[in-house]
Coordinates of C-alpha atoms in Angstrom, one line a residue:
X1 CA 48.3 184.4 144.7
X2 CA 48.6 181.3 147.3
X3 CA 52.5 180.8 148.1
X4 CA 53.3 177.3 149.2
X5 CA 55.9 177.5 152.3
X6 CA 57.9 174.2 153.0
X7 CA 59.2 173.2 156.6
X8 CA 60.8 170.0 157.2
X9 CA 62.2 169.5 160.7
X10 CA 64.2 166.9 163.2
X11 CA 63.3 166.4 166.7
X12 CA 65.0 163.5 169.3
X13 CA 67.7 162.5 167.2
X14 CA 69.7 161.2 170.5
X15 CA 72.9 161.0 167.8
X16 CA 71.2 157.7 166.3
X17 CA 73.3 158.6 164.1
X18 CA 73.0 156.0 161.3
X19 CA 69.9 157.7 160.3
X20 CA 71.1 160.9 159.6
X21 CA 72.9 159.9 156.1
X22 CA 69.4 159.5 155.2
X23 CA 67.7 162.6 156.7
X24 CA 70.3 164.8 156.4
X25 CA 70.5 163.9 152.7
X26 CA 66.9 164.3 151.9
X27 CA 66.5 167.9 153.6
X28 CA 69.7 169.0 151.5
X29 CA 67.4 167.2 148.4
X30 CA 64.6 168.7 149.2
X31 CA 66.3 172.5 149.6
X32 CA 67.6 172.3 146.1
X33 CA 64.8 171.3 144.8
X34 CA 62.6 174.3 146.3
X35 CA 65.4 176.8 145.5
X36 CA 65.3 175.8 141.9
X37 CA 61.6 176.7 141.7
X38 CA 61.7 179.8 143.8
X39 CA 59.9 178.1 146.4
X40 CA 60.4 179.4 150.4
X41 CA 61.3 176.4 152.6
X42 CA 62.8 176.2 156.3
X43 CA 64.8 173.8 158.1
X44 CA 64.1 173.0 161.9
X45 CA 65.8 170.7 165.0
X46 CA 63.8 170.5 168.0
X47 CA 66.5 169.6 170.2
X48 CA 68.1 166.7 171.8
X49 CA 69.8 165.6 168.6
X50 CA 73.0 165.4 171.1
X51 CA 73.1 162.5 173.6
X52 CA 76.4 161.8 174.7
X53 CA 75.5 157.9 174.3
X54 CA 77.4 158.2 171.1
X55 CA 81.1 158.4 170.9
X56 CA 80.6 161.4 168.2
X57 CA 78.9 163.2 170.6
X58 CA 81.0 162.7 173.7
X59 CA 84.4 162.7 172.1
X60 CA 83.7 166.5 170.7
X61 CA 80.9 167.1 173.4
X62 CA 77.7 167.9 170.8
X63 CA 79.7 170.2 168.7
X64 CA 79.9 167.5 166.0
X65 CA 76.6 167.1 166.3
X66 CA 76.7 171.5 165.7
X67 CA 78.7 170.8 162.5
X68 CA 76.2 168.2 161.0
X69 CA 73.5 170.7 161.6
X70 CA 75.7 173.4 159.9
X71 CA 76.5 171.4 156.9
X72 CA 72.6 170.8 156.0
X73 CA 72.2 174.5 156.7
X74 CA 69.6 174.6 158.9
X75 CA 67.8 177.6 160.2
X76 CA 66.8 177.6 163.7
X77 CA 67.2 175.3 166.5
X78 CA 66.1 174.7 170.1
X79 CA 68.2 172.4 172.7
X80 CA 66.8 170.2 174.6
X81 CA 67.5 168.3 178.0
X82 CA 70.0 166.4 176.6
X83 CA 72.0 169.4 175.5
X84 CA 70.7 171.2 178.4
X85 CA 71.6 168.9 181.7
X86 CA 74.2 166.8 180.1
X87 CA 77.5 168.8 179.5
X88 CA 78.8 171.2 181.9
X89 CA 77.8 174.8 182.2
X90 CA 80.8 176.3 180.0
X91 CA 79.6 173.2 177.6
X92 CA 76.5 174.3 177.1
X93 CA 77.6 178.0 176.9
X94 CA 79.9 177.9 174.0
X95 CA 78.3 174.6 172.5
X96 CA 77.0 176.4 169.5
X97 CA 79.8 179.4 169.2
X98 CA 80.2 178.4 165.7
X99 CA 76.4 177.5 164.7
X100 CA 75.8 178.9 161.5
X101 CA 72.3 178.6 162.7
X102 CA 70.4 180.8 165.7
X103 CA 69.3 179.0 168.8
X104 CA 65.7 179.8 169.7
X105 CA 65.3 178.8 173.0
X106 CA 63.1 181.8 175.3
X107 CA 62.6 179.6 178.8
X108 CA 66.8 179.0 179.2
X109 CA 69.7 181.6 179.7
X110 CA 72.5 181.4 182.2
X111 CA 72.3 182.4 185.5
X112 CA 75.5 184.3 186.1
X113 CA 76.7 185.8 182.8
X114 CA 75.1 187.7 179.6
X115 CA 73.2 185.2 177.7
X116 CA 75.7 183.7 174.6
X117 CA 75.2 185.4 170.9
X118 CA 73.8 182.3 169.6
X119 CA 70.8 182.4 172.0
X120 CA 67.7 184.3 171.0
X121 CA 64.4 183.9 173.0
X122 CA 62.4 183.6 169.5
X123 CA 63.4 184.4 165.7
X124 CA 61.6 185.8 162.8
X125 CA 62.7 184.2 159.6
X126 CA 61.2 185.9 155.9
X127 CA 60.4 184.4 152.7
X128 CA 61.4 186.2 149.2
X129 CA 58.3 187.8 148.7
X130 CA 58.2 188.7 152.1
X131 CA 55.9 186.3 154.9
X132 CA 57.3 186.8 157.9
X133 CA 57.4 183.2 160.0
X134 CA 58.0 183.9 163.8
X135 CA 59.6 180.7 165.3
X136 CA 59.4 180.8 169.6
X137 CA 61.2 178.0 171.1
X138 CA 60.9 176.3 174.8
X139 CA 62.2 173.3 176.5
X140 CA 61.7 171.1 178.9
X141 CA 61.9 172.4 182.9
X142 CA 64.3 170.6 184.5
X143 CA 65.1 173.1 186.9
X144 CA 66.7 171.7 189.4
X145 CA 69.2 170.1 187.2
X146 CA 69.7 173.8 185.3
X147 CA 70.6 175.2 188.5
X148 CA 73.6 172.7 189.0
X149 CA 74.7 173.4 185.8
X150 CA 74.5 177.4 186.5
X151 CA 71.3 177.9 184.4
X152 CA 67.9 178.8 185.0
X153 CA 65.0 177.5 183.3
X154 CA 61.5 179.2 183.7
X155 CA 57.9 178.4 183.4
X156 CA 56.9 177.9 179.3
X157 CA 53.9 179.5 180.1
X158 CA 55.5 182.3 181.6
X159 CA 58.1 183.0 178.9
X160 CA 54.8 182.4 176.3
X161 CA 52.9 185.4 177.7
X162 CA 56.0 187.2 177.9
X163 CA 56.8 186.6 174.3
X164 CA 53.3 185.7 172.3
X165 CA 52.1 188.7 171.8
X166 CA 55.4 190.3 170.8
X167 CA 56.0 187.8 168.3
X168 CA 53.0 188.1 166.7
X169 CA 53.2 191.3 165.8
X170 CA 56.4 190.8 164.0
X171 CA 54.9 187.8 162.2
X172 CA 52.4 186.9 159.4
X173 CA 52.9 182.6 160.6
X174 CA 53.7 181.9 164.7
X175 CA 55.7 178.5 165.0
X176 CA 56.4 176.9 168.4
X177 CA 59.5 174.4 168.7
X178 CA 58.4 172.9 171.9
X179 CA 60.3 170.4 173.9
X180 CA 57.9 170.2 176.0
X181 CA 56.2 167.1 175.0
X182 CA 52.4 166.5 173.9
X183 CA 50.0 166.9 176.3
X184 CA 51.8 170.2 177.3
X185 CA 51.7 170.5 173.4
X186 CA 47.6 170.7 173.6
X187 CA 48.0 172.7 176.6
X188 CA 49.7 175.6 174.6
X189 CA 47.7 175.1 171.4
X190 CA 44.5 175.7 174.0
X191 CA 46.3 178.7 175.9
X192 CA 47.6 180.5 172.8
X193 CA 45.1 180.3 169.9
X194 CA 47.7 183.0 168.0
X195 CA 49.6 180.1 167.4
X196 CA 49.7 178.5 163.9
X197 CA 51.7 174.9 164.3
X198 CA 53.3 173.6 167.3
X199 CA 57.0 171.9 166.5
X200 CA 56.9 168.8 169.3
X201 CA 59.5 166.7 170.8
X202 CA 60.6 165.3 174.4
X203 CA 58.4 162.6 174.6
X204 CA 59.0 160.9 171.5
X205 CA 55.5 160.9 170.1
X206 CA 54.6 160.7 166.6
X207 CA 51.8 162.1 164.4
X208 CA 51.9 161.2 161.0
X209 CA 49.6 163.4 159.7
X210 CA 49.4 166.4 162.6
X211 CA 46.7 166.7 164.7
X212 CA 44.9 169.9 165.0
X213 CA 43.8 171.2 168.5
X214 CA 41.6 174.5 168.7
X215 CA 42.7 175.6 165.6
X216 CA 46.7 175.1 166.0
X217 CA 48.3 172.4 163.7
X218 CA 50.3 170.2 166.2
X219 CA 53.3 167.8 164.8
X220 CA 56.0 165.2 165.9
X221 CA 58.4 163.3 164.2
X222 CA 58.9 160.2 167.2
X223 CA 62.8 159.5 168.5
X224 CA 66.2 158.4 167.1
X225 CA 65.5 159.4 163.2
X226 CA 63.2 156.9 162.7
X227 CA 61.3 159.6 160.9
X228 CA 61.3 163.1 159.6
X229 CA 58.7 166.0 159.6
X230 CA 57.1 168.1 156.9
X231 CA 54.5 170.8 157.2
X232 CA 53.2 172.5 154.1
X233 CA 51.7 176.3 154.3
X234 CA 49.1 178.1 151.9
X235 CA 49.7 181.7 152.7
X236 CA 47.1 184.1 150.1
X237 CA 48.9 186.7 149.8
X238 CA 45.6 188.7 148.3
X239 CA 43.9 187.9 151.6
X240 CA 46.9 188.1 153.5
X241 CA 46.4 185.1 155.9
X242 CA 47.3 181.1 155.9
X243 CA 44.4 179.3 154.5
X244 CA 46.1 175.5 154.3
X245 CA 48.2 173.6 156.8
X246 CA 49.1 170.3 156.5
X247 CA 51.7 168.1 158.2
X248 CA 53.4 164.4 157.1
X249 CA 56.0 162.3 158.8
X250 CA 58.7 160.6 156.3
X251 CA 59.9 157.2 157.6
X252 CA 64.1 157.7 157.1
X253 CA 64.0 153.9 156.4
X254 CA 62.0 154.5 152.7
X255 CA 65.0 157.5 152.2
X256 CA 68.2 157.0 150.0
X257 CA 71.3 157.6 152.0
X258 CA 73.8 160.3 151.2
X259 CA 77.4 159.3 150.5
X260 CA 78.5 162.9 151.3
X261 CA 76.9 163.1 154.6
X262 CA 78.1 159.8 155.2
X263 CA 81.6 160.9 154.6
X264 CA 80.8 164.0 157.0
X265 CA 80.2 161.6 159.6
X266 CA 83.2 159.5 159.2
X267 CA 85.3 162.4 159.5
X268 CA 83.8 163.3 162.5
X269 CA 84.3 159.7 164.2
X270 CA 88.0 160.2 163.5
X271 CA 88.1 163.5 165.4
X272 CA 86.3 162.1 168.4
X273 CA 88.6 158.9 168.0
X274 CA 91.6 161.2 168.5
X275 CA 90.1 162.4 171.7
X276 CA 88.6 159.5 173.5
X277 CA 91.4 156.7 172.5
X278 CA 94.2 157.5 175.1
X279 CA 95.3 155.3 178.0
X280 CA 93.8 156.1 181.6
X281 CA 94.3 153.1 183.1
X282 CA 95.8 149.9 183.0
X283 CA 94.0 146.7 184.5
X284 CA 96.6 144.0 185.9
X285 CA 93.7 141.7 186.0
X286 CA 90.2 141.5 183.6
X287 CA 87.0 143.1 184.9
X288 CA 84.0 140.9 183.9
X289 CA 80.2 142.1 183.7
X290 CA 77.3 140.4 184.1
X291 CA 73.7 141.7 184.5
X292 CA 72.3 139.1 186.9
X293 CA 74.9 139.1 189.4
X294 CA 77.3 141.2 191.4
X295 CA 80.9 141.2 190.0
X296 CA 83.7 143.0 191.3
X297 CA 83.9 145.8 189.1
X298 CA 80.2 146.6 190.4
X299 CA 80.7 145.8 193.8
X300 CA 83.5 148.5 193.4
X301 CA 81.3 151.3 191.6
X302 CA 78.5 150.8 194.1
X303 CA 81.2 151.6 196.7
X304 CA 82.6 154.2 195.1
X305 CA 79.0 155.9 194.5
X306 CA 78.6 155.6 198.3
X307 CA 82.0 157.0 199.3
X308 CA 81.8 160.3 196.9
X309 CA 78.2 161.1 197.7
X310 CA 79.0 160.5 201.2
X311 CA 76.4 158.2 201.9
X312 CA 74.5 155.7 203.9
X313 CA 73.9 153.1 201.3
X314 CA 74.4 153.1 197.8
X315 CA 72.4 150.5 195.2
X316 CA 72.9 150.6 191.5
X317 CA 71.9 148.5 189.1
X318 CA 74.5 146.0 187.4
X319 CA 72.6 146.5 184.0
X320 CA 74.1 149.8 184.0
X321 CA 77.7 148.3 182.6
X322 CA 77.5 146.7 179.1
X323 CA 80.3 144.8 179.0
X324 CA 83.8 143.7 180.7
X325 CA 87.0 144.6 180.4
X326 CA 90.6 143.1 179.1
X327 CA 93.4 143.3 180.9
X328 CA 96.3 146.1 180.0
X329 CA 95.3 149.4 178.5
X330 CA 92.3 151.3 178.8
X331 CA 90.9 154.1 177.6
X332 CA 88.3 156.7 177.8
X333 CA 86.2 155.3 175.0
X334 CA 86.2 152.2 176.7
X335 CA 84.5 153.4 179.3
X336 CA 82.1 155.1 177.5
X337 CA 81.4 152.4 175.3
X338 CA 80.4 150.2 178.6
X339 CA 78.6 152.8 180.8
X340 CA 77.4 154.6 177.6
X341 CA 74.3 156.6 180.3
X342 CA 74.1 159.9 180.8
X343 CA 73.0 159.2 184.2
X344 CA 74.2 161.4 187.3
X345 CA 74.7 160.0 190.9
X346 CA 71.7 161.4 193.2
X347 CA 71.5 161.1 197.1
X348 CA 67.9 160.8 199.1
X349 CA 66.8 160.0 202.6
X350 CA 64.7 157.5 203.5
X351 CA 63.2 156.1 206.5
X352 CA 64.2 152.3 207.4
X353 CA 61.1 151.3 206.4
X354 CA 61.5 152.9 203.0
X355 CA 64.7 151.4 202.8
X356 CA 63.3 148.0 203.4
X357 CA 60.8 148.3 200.6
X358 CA 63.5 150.0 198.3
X359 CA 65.9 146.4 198.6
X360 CA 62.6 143.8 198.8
X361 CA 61.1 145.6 194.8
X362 CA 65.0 145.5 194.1
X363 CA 64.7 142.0 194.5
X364 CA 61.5 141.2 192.0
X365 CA 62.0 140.3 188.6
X366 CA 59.4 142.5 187.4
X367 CA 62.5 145.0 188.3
X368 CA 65.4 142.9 187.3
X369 CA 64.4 141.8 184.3
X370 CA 62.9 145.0 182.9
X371 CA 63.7 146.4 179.3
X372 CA 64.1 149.6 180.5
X373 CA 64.2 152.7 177.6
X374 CA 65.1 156.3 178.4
X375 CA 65.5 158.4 181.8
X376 CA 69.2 158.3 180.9
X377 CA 69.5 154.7 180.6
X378 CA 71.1 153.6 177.3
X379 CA 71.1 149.3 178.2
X380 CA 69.1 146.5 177.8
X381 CA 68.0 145.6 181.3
X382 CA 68.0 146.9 184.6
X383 CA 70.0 144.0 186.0
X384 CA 70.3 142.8 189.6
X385 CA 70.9 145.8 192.2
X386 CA 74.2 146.1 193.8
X387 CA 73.7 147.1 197.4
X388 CA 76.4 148.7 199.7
X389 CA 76.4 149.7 203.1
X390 CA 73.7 147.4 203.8
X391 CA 73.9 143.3 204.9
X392 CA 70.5 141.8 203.0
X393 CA 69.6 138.1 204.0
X394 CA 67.2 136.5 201.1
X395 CA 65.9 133.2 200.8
X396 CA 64.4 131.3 197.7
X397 CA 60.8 130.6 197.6
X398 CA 59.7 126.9 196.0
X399 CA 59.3 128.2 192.4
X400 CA 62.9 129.5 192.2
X401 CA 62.4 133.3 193.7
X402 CA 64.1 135.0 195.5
X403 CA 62.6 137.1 198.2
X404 CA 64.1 139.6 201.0
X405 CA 63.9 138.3 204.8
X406 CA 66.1 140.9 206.7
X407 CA 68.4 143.7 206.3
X408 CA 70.8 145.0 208.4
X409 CA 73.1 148.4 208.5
X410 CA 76.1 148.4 210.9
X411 CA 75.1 144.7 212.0
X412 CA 72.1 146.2 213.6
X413 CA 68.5 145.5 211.9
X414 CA 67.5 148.7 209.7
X415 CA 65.3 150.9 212.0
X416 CA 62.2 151.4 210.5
X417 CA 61.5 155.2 211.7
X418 CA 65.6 156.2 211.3
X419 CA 66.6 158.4 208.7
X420 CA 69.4 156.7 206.1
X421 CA 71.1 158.6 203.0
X422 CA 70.8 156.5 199.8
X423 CA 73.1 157.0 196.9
X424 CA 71.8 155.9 193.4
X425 CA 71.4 156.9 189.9
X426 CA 68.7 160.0 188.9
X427 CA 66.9 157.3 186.7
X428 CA 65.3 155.8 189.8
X429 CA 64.2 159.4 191.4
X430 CA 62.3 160.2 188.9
X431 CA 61.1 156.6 187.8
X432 CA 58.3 154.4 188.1
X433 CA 60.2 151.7 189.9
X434 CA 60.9 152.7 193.0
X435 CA 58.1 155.2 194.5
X436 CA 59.7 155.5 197.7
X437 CA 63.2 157.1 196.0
X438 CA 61.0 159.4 193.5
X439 CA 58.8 160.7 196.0
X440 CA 61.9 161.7 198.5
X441 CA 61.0 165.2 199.7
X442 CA 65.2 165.7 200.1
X443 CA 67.1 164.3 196.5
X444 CA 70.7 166.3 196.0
X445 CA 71.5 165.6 192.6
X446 CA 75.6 165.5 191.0
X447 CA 76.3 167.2 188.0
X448 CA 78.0 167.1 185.8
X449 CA 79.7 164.1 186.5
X450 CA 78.0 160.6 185.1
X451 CA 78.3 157.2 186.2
X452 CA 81.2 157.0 184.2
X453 CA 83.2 159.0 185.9
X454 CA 83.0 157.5 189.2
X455 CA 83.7 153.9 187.2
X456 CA 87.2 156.1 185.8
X457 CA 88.0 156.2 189.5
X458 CA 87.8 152.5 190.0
X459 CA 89.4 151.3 187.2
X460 CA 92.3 153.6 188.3
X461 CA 92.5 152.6 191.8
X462 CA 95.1 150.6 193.7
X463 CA 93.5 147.2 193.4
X464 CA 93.1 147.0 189.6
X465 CA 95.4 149.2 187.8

């Protein structure tokens, strides 16, 4: 007898969550359907469905995001970074307190307290007639960041030799939900030939039709709901061993869109509403925004970033506000709605020379002008930096440029083998744009506060409110 097992699966959601009427509604399809014919299917999130870009998610801190996932019953989860390193460390800890689902997650745990009921390192899950499917999860190794929050992360290879073997003899099907992200994906599937299909996510990859890699079935479903995964298993039950995998992406755009999951979701906005809509400040003048030039609201963030990190300089980009403000009230969601990041402030120390090459790339358009996507940012652009602490002398060039001719710090010229502290956000210590910052031997990273928090401080100072 060949029994056909179903698993249909989310991974990066980032609370896009105008797909999920569509998803959501299709799994809960799909799960009637294979319960009417007595068929065995499984339902799957790879983790980082939150992202506190969303009011949803940051107006009920991901536990809306806990109730859709309860609603469509599904049966095992991993978290991701974006659960992991964006809410605080009691956040995180009682995040999924009522998750109907278990949290497989076996490289994550808490550094000070017993590990929380809903976190299991792996979990075996059993079909009617009796396959056992053993379902590992890891995430991504931001360890650093962990520690801040008062968690440890360890090595996924480490936790795999710990656990492999273990699970496998507990399981007739081994399935890895790995945030991780693909090449560490064909890593694994190399290492640990016991697996059977590999679950990715974290680098937003897709594979429409799997890929298979020494024998393991690898999958990915890409970012934001753009598409869902499938993965269909032959187990002969005479032979007693999988004999067929296959694996499909659905594209959420070709799905029909639920009207009750749609109402889930409006009810959920209304909750968050309640919390994010009260007054914290009130502007006696507007705040403009503009991505191309300083204003005064970021002339003031950029000097706030420098006074709470206690640095040197500070430099952030003026992409990272979306929008004004009106004069009169304002509240919490509107500050969230125009520094939507989850970006922390981070500190490093560069030589003077460093620095120098830090403003003069600040200064390109190649930077400026970029559409930057992901490492917290949630924009359009980077925008022009905002520099404080430092006096920057520029002249134009004959086609219009703008170019860097001498920067001071204390009305002295910058030093070139002095030490200076630079406060900025994490996206430039860990991206591409600024090698200098990312390859600092000494970053201290703020968590959990966010960019937003420091703008709450200015919009409630003195001079505006």
């Amino acid at each position: 007898m060949i029994e056909k097992i179903f698993i249909y699966y989310t991974s990066d959601l980032h609370s896009y969550f105008e797909k999920w009427p569509k998803l959501a509604g299709y799994i809960e399809e799909k799960r009637r359907e294979h319960r009417n014919r007595g068929e065995a299917s499984f339902v799957f999130d790879n983790g980082d469905h939150v992202d506190r870009f969303h009011p949803v998610a940051e107006g009920l801190k991901g536990k809306g995001n806990v109730e859709l996932l309860n609603a469509s019953e599904y049966d095992v989860v991993n978290f991701g970074n974006n659960e992991g390193i964006t809410l605080a460390e009691q956040e995180l800890y009682h995040l999924y307190d009522e998750a109907d689902f278990p949290v497989a997650c076996a490289n994550a745990f808490p550094m000070s307290k017993e590990d929380p009921d809903w976190l299991k390192p792996y979990v075996i899950r059993e079909t009617a007639s009796g396959v056992k499917l053993g379902i590992i999860g890891l995430t991504a190794p931001f360890r650093v960041f962990y520690q801040l929050l008062g968690w440890k992360v360890e090595a996924p290879e480490r936790m795999m030799d710990r656990y492999m073997e273990e699970v496998k003899a507990q399981s007739d099907i081994v399935v890895l939900l790995s945030h991780l992200g693909y090449h560490t994906d064909r890593q694994m599937a190399a290492d640990y030939p016991g697996l059977d299909v590999i679950i990715g996510g974290h680098t937003h990859h897709l594979l429409p039709e799997g890929e298979k890699h020494n024998g393991v079935l690898l999958t990915a479903a890409g970012k934001h709901g753009t598409h869902l995964g499938e993965i269909f298993i032959d187990w002969d039950h005479s032979k007693r061993k999988l004999v067929n995998k296959e694996a499909y992406t659905v594209a959420s755009d070709t799905l029909e869109e639920s009207a009750e999951v749609r109402e889930r979701l409006e009810n959920l906005k209304e909750k968050a509403h309640r919390r994010l809509y009260s007054t914290v400040a009130e502007l006696k003048t507007p705040l403009t925004a503009d991505w191309f030039h300083e204003t005064p609201l970021m002339r003031e963030l950029t000097k706030e970033l420098r006074s709470w990190t206690e640095a040197d300089i500070a430099m952030l980009n003026a992409g990272v506000i979306l929008e004004g403000l009106d004069k009169g009230a304002v509240t919490y969601a509107d500050l969230h709605r125009i520094c939507p990041h989850p970006m922390n402030p981070c500190k490093v120390h560069l030589s003077g020379k460093e620095i120098v090459e830090v403003v003069r790339s600040a200064y390109t358009k190649q930077v400026t002008e970029f559409p930057l996507k992901g490492l917290g940012f949630r924009g359009e652009v980077i925008g022009k930096m905002i520099f404080e602490g430092i006096e920057i002398e520029t002249a134009t060039s004959p086609g219009g440029g703008e170019h860097v001719r001498k920067v001071w710090f204390d009305g002295q010229p910058i030093e070139r083998d002095r030490w200076y502290s630079l406060a900025t956000a994490d996206t430039f210590s860990f991206g591409k744009f600024f090698p200098e910052i990312s390859h600092s031997a000494t970053k201290t990273y703020y968590l959990p506060e966010m960019l937003r928090d420091l703008l709450l401080k200015v919009v409630q100072s003195g001079e505006y409110s």
